[in-house]
């Protein structure tokens, strides 16, 4: 059997080299796509004000993310399983609440939703690479509490999808963080149901505390499945606790590989 | 128990908050001097945010999360009502 070890070692070394090239290549492509569209968006903010600009901005981001995921799959290092999200685009308005293991979560979900609004950290919205496109798409800056709630409710009342991560930050070390309540208040205010989305990734990837340039294990399987849909709350705190409990149950070890 | 009863404006505010937040209590039983946070009514920060939406809608008063006087304003229903009455636009 020793004769087979060397070629196998060579193949795996080549495979690793290929993965590094592809991974860094894709990070670069992502940065360039974001930057390119962000720069193009700046004049469009003036040319296409209001709802029209937001629709165009969101559609282009969704299309760009979908194309990006197709390229990732084509490279052979990533497999996406997002089929369950496909029907959502026609069902609005909805608060889409997902767990947040990785930076790629936004890309996964928005790739299937052409009219999705995200809540973006003010520090990111001020950066060159995202600023223009976030502004054109009318993404909501995460600053003052009540303004965020009212802006988000208005988007839902106009029929859009609102993407939220109730943990308020990425999952740390595979442990779901305590839920923040803003999403429940938005759901109540806009009377829009909360559609849960469960994201499962087979290896740590762009997770909190992990350096961007650490190559993950490949092949990566990025999976999003639809969870239960919850009607808007009457009382916030029991509702927030119920959803947090639901996510914990659904994402518990042993639930990951459930047959679909 | 004279000090514990709500005046008309306080009662109106209590009713608006109980209805808005779907609280399981009768508005007239709220102690106007009890803290809204924690031990008193047992409300937390998300409830405070919801209160600020109700107050903005019903009274036109913007309660801002970065107001340095918040501790005092939210310290009791009575103090919240006083702040609203001196800033209301509707």
Tab-separated table of N, CA and C in Angstrom, chain A residues 46-102:
chain	number	residue	atom	x	y	z
A	46	UNK	N	-28.534	59.604	-6.240
A	46	UNK	CA	-29.087	60.890	-6.676
A	46	UNK	C	-30.063	60.726	-7.844
A	47	UNK	N	-29.738	59.765	-8.747
A	47	UNK	CA	-30.570	59.596	-9.949
A	47	UNK	C	-31.870	58.864	-9.658
A	48	UNK	N	-31.821	57.929	-8.728
A	48	UNK	CA	-32.998	57.105	-8.436
A	48	UNK	C	-33.372	57.251	-6.965
A	49	UNK	N	-33.990	58.357	-6.623
A	49	UNK	CA	-34.286	58.527	-5.203
A	49	UNK	C	-35.473	57.671	-4.772
A	50	UNK	N	-35.599	57.500	-3.481
A	50	UNK	CA	-36.791	56.882	-2.897
A	50	UNK	C	-36.912	55.404	-3.186
A	51	UNK	N	-38.158	54.970	-3.290
A	51	UNK	CA	-38.491	53.547	-3.375
A	51	UNK	C	-37.854	52.877	-4.597
A	52	UNK	N	-37.830	53.600	-5.717
A	52	UNK	CA	-37.256	53.040	-6.945
A	52	UNK	C	-35.791	52.679	-6.752
A	53	UNK	N	-35.038	53.606	-6.163
A	53	UNK	CA	-33.623	53.352	-5.918
A	53	UNK	C	-33.423	52.182	-4.974
A	54	UNK	N	-34.271	52.116	-3.950
A	54	UNK	CA	-34.132	51.020	-2.987
A	54	UNK	C	-34.379	49.672	-3.656
A	55	UNK	N	-35.392	49.641	-4.515
A	55	UNK	CA	-35.701	48.368	-5.197
A	55	UNK	C	-34.544	47.940	-6.083
A	56	UNK	N	-34.012	48.889	-6.845
A	56	UNK	CA	-32.886	48.564	-7.729
A	56	UNK	C	-31.691	48.113	-6.885
A	57	UNK	N	-31.405	48.881	-5.837
A	57	UNK	CA	-30.260	48.565	-4.991
A	57	UNK	C	-30.358	47.178	-4.384
A	58	UNK	N	-31.544	46.833	-3.901
A	58	UNK	CA	-31.714	45.514	-3.276
A	58	UNK	C	-31.651	44.398	-4.303
A	59	UNK	N	-32.252	44.644	-5.449
A	59	UNK	CA	-32.255	43.604	-6.478
A	59	UNK	C	-30.821	43.307	-6.930
A	60	UNK	N	-30.029	44.343	-7.146
A	60	UNK	CA	-28.658	44.134	-7.621
A	60	UNK	C	-27.829	43.393	-6.575
A	61	UNK	N	-27.990	43.751	-5.299
A	61	UNK	CA	-27.247	43.056	-4.242
A	61	UNK	C	-27.645	41.577	-4.216
A	62	UNK	N	-28.939	41.313	-4.318
A	62	UNK	CA	-29.416	39.931	-4.304
A	62	UNK	C	-28.849	39.163	-5.502
A	63	UNK	N	-28.915	39.787	-6.669
A	63	UNK	CA	-28.390	39.149	-7.881
A	63	UNK	C	-26.882	38.915	-7.758
A	64	UNK	N	-26.180	39.900	-7.236
A	64	UNK	CA	-24.725	39.769	-7.072
A	64	UNK	C	-24.368	38.635	-6.115
A	65	UNK	N	-25.093	38.548	-5.014
A	65	UNK	CA	-24.836	37.488	-4.035
A	65	UNK	C	-25.143	36.108	-4.622
A	66	UNK	N	-26.228	36.041	-5.406
A	66	UNK	CA	-26.593	34.757	-6.018
A	66	UNK	C	-25.504	34.320	-7.001
A	67	UNK	N	-25.043	35.279	-7.800
A	67	UNK	CA	-23.984	34.981	-8.756
A	67	UNK	C	-22.720	34.530	-8.032
A	68	UNK	N	-22.403	35.213	-6.958
A	68	UNK	CA	-21.210	34.890	-6.180
A	68	UNK	C	-21.289	33.453	-5.636
A	69	UNK	N	-22.444	33.090	-5.099
A	69	UNK	CA	-22.602	31.725	-4.572
A	69	UNK	C	-22.519	30.693	-5.692
A	70	UNK	N	-23.061	31.028	-6.871
A	70	UNK	CA	-22.940	30.111	-8.012
A	70	UNK	C	-21.476	29.888	-8.374
A	71	UNK	N	-20.696	30.976	-8.333
A	71	UNK	CA	-19.260	30.849	-8.637
A	71	UNK	C	-18.564	29.972	-7.596
A	72	UNK	N	-18.908	30.191	-6.335
A	72	UNK	CA	-18.313	29.380	-5.259
A	72	UNK	C	-18.615	27.891	-5.473
A	73	UNK	N	-19.846	27.615	-5.853
A	73	UNK	CA	-20.221	26.210	-6.075
A	73	UNK	C	-19.479	25.645	-7.275
A	74	UNK	N	-19.360	26.449	-8.292
A	74	UNK	CA	-18.709	26.038	-9.526
A	74	UNK	C	-17.240	25.678	-9.258
A	75	UNK	N	-16.618	26.383	-8.291
A	75	UNK	CA	-15.214	26.111	-7.972
A	75	UNK	C	-15.045	24.743	-7.315
A	76	UNK	N	-16.118	24.165	-6.819
A	76	UNK	CA	-16.055	22.837	-6.234
A	76	UNK	C	-15.692	22.811	-4.761
A	77	UNK	N	-15.439	23.966	-4.130
A	77	UNK	CA	-15.055	23.939	-2.719
A	77	UNK	C	-16.239	24.196	-1.787
A	78	UNK	N	-17.361	24.606	-2.374
A	78	UNK	CA	-18.518	24.953	-1.554
A	78	UNK	C	-19.769	24.317	-2.147
A	79	UNK	N	-20.628	23.840	-1.264
A	79	UNK	CA	-21.923	23.362	-1.720
A	79	UNK	C	-23.000	24.139	-0.952
A	80	UNK	N	-23.951	24.699	-1.698
A	80	UNK	CA	-25.024	25.465	-1.056
A	80	UNK	C	-26.317	24.663	-1.104
A	81	UNK	N	-27.028	24.674	-0.001
A	81	UNK	CA	-28.329	24.030	0.037
A	81	UNK	C	-29.335	25.062	0.546
A	82	UNK	N	-29.872	25.833	-0.395
A	82	UNK	CA	-30.731	26.966	-0.027
A	82	UNK	C	-32.130	26.833	-0.618
A	83	UNK	N	-32.422	25.639	-1.150
A	83	UNK	CA	-33.672	25.464	-1.899
A	83	UNK	C	-34.891	25.854	-1.063
A	84	UNK	N	-34.819	25.624	0.248
A	84	UNK	CA	-36.003	25.909	1.076
A	84	UNK	C	-36.333	27.408	1.120
A	85	UNK	N	-35.336	28.249	0.799
A	85	UNK	CA	-35.589	29.699	0.842
A	85	UNK	C	-36.298	30.205	-0.413
A	86	UNK	N	-36.348	29.344	-1.446
A	86	UNK	CA	-36.763	29.847	-2.751
A	86	UNK	C	-38.178	30.420	-2.792
A	87	UNK	N	-39.084	29.862	-2.033
A	87	UNK	CA	-40.457	30.373	-2.091
A	87	UNK	C	-40.680	31.673	-1.340
A	88	UNK	N	-39.705	32.067	-0.513
A	88	UNK	CA	-39.928	33.198	0.398
A	88	UNK	C	-40.136	34.533	-0.313
A	89	UNK	N	-39.456	34.702	-1.456
A	89	UNK	CA	-39.481	36.000	-2.123
A	89	UNK	C	-40.900	36.463	-2.414
A	90	UNK	N	-41.800	35.497	-2.721
A	90	UNK	CA	-43.185	35.867	-3.052
A	90	UNK	C	-44.040	36.051	-1.814
A	91	UNK	N	-43.492	35.716	-0.643
A	91	UNK	CA	-44.308	35.789	0.575
A	91	UNK	C	-43.833	36.920	1.453
A	92	UNK	N	-44.444	38.055	1.327
A	92	UNK	CA	-44.038	39.143	2.195
A	92	UNK	C	-45.259	39.860	2.711
A	93	UNK	N	-45.120	40.768	3.597
A	93	UNK	CA	-43.879	41.092	4.304
A	93	UNK	C	-43.600	40.102	5.434
A	94	UNK	N	-42.330	39.880	5.674
A	94	UNK	CA	-41.918	38.961	6.730
A	94	UNK	C	-40.670	39.499	7.421
A	95	UNK	N	-40.596	39.267	8.716
A	95	UNK	CA	-39.335	39.444	9.419
A	95	UNK	C	-38.606	38.107	9.291
A	96	UNK	N	-37.451	38.102	8.641
A	96	UNK	CA	-36.677	36.873	8.496
A	96	UNK	C	-35.653	36.843	9.628
A	97	UNK	N	-35.835	35.932	10.568
A	97	UNK	CA	-34.934	35.864	11.719
A	97	UNK	C	-34.072	34.616	11.606
A	98	UNK	N	-32.765	34.810	11.618
A	98	UNK	CA	-31.845	33.679	11.434
A	98	UNK	C	-30.795	33.664	12.532
A	99	UNK	N	-30.248	32.481	12.774
A	99	UNK	CA	-29.041	32.414	13.609
A	99	UNK	C	-27.860	32.895	12.767
A	100	UNK	N	-26.747	33.148	13.406
A	100	UNK	CA	-25.694	33.917	12.711
A	100	UNK	C	-24.305	33.317	12.927
A	101	UNK	N	-24.069	32.098	12.393
A	101	UNK	CA	-22.767	31.481	12.619
A	101	UNK	C	-21.619	32.123	11.835
A	102	UNK	N	-21.926	32.831	10.748
A	102	UNK	CA	-20.861	33.248	9.823
A	102	UNK	C	-21.227	34.552	9.126
